[in-house]
PDB file of C-alpha atoms in Angstrom:
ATOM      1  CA  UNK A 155      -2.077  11.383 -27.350  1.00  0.00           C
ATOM      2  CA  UNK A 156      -0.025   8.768 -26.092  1.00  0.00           C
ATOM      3  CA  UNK A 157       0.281  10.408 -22.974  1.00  0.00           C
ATOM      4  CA  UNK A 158      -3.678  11.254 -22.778  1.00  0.00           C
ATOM      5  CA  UNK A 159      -4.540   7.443 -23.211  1.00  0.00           C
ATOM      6  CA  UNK A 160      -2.092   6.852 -19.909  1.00  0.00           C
ATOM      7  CA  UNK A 161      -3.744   9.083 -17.669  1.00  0.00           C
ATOM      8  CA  UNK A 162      -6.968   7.995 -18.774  1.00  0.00           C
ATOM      9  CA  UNK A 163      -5.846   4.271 -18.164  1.00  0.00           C
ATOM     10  CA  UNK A 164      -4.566   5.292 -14.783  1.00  0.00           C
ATOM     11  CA  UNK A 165      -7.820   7.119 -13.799  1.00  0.00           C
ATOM     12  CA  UNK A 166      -9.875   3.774 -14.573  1.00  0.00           C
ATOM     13  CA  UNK A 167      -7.391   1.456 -12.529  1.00  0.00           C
ATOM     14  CA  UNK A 168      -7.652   3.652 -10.346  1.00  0.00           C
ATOM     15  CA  UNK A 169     -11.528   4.133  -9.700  1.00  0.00           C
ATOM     16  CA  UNK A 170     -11.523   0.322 -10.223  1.00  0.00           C
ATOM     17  CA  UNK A 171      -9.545  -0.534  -7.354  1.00  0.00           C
ATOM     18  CA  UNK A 172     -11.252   2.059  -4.856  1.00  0.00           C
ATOM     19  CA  UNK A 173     -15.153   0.520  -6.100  1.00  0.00           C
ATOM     20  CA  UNK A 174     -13.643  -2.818  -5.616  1.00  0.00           C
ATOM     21  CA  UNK A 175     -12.456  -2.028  -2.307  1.00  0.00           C
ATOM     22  CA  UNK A 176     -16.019  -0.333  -1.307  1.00  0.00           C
ATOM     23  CA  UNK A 177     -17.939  -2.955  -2.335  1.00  0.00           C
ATOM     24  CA  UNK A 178     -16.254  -6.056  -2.826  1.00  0.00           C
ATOM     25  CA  UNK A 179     -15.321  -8.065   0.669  1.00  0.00           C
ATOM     26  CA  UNK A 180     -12.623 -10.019  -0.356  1.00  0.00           C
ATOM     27  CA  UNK A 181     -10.737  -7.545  -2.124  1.00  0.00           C
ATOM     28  CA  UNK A 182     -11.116  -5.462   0.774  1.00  0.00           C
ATOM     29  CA  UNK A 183      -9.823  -8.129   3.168  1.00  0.00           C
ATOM     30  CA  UNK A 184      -6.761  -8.354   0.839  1.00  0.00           C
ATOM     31  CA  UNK A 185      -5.190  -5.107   0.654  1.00  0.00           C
ATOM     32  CA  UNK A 186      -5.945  -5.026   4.555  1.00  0.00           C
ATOM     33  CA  UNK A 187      -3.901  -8.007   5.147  1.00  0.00           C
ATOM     34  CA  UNK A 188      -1.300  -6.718   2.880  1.00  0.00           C
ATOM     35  CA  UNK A 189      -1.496  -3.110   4.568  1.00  0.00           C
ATOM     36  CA  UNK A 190      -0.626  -4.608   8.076  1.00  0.00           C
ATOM     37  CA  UNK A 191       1.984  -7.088   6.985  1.00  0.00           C
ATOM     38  CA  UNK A 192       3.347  -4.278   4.927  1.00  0.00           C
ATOM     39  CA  UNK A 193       3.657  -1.901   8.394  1.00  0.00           C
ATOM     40  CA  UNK A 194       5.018  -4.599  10.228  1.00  0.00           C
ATOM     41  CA  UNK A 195       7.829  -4.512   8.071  1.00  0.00           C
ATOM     42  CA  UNK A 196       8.311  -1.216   7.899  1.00  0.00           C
ATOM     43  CA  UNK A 197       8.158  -1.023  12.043  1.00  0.00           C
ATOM     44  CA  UNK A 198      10.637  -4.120  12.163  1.00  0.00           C
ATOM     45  CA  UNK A 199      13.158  -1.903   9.513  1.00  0.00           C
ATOM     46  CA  UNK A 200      12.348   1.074  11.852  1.00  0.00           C
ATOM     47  CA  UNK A 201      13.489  -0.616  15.389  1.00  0.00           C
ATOM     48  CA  UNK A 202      16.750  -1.901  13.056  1.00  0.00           C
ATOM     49  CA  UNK A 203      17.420   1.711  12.250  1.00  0.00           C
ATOM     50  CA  UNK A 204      16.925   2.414  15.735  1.00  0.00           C
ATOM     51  CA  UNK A 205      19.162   0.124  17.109  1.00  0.00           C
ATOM     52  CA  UNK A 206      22.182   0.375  14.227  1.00  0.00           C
ATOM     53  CA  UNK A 207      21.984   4.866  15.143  1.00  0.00           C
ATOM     54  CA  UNK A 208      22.028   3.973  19.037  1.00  0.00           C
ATOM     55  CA  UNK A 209      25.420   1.622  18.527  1.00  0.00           C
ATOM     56  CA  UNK A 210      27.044   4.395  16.167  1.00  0.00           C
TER      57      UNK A 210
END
């Protein structure tokens, strides 16, 4: 049961967040922002990589 309730609470986050980002303007402004400053990260940890294998 316990495990029932979880997936069920999961599914509504879930379907919150997407209706939220559909319709709601700011909320879809946030996770933007946070998706780009999240890739820039992961580009700056990917030229890092790069450069730390080219030295080895």
């Amino acid at each position: 049961m316990k495990d029932v309730l979880m997936l069920l609470g999961f599914s509504m986050g879930l379907v919150t967040g997407a209706l939220l980002y559909k319709y709601s303007e700011c909320a879809k402004q946030a996770v933007d922002k946070s998706e780009k400053a999240v890739m820039k990260e992961v580009d700056k940890l990917e030229q890092k990589a790069k450069k730390l294998n080219k030295e080895d």
